[in-house]
Short mmCIF file of C-alpha atoms in Angstrom, two decimals:
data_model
loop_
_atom_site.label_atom_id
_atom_site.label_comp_id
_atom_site.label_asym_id
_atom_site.label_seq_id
_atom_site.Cartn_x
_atom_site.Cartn_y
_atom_site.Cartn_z
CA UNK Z 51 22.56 -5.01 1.46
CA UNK Z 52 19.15 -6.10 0.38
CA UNK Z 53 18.68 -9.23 2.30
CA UNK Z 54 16.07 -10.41 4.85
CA UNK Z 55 16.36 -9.19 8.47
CA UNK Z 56 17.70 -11.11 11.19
CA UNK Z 57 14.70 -9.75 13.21
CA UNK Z 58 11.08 -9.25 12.66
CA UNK Z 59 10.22 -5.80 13.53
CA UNK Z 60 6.98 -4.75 13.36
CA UNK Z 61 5.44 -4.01 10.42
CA UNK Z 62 2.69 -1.45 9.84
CA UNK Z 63 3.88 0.42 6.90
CA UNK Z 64 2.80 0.78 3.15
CA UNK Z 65 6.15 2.25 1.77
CA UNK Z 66 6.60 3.51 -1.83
CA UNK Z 67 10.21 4.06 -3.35
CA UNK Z 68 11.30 5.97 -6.44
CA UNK Z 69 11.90 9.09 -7.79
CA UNK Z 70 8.76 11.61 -6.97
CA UNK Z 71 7.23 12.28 -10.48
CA UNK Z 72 4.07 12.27 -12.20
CA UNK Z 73 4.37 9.08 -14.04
CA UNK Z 74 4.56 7.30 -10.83
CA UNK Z 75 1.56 8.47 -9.80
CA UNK Z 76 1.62 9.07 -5.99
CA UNK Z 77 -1.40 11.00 -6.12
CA UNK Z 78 -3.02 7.94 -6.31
CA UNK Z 79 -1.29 6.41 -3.51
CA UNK Z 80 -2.37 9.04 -0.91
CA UNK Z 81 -5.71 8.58 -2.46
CA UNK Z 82 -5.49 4.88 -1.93
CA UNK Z 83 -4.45 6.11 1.77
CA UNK Z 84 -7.62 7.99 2.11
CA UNK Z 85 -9.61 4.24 1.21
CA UNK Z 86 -7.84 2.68 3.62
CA UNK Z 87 -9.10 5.28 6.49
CA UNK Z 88 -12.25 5.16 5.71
CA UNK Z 89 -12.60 1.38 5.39
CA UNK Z 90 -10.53 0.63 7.92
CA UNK Z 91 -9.80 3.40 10.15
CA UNK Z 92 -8.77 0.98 13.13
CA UNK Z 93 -5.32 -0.17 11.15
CA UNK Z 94 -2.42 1.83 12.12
CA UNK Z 95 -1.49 2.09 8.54
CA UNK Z 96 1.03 4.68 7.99
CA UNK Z 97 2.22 5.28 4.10
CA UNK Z 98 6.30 6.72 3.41
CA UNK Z 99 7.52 8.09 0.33
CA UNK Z 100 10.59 7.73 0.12
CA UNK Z 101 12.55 9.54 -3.11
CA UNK Z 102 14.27 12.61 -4.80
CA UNK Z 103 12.56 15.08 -7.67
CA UNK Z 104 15.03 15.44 -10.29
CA UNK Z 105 13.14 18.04 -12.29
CA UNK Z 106 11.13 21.73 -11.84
CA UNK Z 107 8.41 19.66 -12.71
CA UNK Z 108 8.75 16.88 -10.00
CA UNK Z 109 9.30 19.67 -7.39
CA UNK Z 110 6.17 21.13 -8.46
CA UNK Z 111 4.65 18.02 -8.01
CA UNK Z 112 5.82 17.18 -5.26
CA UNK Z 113 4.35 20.17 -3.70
CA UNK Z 114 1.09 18.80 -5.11
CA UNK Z 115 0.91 15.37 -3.29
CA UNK Z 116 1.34 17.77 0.16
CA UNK Z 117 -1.08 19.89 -0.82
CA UNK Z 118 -3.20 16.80 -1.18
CA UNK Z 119 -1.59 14.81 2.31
CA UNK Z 120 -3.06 18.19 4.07
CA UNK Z 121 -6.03 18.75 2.34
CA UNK Z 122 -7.02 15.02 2.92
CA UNK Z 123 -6.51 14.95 6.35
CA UNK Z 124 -3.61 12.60 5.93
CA UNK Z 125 -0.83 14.23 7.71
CA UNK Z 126 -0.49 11.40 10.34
CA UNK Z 127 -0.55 8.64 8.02
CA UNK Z 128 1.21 9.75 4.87
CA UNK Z 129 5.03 10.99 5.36
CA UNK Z 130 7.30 12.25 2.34
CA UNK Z 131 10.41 11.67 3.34
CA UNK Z 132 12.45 12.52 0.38
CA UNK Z 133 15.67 11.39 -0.82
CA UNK Z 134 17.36 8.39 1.34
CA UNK Z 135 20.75 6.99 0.54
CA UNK Z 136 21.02 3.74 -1.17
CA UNK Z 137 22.63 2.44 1.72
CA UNK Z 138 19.69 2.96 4.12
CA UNK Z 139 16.96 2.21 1.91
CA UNK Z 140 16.62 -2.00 2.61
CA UNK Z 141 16.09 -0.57 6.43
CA UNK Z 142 12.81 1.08 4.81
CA UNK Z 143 11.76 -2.44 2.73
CA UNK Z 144 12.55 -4.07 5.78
CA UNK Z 145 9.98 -2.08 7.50
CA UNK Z 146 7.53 -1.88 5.97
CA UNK Z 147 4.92 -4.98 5.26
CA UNK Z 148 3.55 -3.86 1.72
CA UNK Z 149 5.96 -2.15 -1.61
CA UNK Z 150 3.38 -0.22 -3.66
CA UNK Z 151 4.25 0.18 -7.03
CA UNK Z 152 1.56 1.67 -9.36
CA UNK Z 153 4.23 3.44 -11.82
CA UNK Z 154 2.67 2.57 -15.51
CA UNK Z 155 6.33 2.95 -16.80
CA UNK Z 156 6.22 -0.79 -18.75
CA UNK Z 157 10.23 -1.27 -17.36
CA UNK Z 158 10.73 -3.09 -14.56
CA UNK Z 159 11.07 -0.40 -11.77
CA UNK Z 160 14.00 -1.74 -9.72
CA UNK Z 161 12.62 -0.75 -6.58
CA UNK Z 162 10.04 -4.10 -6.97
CA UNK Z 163 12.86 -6.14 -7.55
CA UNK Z 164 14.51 -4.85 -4.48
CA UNK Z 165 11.87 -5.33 -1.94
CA UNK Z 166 11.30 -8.83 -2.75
CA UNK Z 167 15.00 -9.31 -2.00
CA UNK Z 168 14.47 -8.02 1.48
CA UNK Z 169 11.75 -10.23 1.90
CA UNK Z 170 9.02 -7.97 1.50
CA UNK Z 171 5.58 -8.22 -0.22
CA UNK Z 172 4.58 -6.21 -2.91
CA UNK Z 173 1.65 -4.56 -4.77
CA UNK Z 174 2.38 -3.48 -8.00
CA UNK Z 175 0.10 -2.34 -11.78
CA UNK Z 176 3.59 -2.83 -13.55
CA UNK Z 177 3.19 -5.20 -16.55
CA UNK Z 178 6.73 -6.29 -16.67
CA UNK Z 179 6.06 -8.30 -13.60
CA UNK Z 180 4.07 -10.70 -14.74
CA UNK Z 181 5.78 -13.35 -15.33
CA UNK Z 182 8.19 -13.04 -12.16
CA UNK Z 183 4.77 -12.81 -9.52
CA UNK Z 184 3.26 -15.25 -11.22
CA UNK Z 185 2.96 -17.72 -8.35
CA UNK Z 186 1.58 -14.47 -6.45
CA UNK Z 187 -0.95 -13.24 -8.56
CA UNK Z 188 -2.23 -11.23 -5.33
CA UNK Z 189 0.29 -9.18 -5.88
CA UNK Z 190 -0.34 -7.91 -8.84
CA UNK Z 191 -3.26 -4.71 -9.92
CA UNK Z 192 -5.44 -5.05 -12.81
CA UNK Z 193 -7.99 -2.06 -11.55
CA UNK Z 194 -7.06 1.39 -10.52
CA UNK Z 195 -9.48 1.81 -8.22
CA UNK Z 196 -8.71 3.44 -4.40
CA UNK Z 197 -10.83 1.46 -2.51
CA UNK Z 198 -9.89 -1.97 -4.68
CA UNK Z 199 -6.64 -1.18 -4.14
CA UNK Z 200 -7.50 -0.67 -0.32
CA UNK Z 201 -8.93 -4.05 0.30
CA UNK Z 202 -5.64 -5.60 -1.53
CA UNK Z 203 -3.40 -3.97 0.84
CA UNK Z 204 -5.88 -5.00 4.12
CA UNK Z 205 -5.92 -7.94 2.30
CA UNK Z 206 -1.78 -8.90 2.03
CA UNK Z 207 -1.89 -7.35 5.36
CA UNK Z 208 -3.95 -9.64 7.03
CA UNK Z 209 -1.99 -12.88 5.37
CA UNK Z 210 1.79 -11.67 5.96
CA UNK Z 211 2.63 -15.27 7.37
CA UNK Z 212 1.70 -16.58 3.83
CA UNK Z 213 4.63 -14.64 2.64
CA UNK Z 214 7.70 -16.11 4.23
CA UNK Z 215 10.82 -13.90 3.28
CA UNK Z 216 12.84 -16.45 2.29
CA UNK Z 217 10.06 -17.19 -0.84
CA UNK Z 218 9.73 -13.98 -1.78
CA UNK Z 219 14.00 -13.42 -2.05
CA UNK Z 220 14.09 -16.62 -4.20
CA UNK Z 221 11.67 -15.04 -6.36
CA UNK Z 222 14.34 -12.44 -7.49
CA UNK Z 223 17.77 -14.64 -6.50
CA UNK Z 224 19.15 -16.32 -9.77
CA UNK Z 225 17.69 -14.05 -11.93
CA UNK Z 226 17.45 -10.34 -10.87
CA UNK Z 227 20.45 -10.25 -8.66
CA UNK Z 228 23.21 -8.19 -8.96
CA UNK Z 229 25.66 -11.16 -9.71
CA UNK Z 230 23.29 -13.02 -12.24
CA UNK Z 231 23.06 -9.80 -13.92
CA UNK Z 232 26.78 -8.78 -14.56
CA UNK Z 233 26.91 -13.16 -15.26
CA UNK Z 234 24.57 -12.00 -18.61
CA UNK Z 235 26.75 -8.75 -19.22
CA UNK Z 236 30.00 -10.66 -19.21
CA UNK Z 237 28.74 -13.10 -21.42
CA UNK Z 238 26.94 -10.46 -24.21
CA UNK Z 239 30.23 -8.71 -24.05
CA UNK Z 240 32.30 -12.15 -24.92
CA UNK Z 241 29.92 -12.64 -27.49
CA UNK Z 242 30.28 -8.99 -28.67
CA UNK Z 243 34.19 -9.93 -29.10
CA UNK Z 244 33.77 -13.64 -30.69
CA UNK Z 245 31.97 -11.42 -33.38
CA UNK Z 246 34.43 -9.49 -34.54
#
């Protein structure tokens, strides 16, 4: 399911994907949203958040980053959707011309992995993906910054066509893959059972 689309649809969405908590800081995304309105209030940006709380906590929070949408001004620009089935979420990546990660988790959040697959560009302060967006160091934050974080996404924005789709899928194809992956399980588990 997470391939490239057949078509090109347009593209004017920042989407982020993952569970709605804390320690993926979307307060910082809608306050990245509020940079990119004031230095650029021209681009129909719109931001979606697309995920489920799993605890009190995250529906606390939750209530938080809407607090926050409204208080901002941001209701036309930011949208929570909430929880999506797995099977609809590459229509979202597909969608949407920028992934924003900025979870400070140190594992590699799958939802990075799966974006690339669909072909689309991504903006992300995880350390564990250094080494696989190494040949697009764009893509990755070293500041935490709103309005440096602002001029990135402008930035990616404005170059889409130097991201073909088919680049960024081979970034992840061959090693992150859902096939390459149960490849390394089967063969841990064989070794597993040649040890004993």
């Amino acid at each position: 399911n997470f391939d490239i689309p057949e078509y090109a649809p347009q593209r004017d969405t920042v989407l982020y994907i993952g569970r709605v908590s804390r320690r993926k800081r979307i307060d910082r995304l809608i306050d990245v949203m509020a940079a990119l309105r004031a230095i650029a209030p021209q681009e129909p940006i719109r931001m979606q958040i697309v995920g489920p709380t799993l605890t009190s906590d995250d529906a606390k929070y939750h209530q938080e980053v809407s607090e926050k949408i409204a208080r901002l001004g941001l209701q036309e620009r930011v949208f929570v959707v909430g929880f999506v089935h797995q099977e609809e979420l590459p229509s979202y990546y597909r969608r949407a011309f920028l992934h924003l990660n900025l979870s400070n988790t140190g594992s590699m959040d799958k939802t990075v992995v799966e974006a690339l697959a669909c072909g689309c560009p991504v903006l992300t302060s995880n350390e564990a993906f250094r080494g696989l967006l190494s040949v697009y160091p764009e893509f990755l934050l070293d500041e935490d910054d709103p309005q440096t974080i602002a001029e990135r996404v402008l930035s990616i924005r404005r170059k889409l066509d130097a991201y073909p789709p088919e680049d960024l899928r081979a970034l992840v194809l061959g090693q992150h893959d859902l096939e390459t992956y149960a490849d390394k399980v089967m063969a841990q588990l064989r070794e597993l059972v040649g040890a004993r």
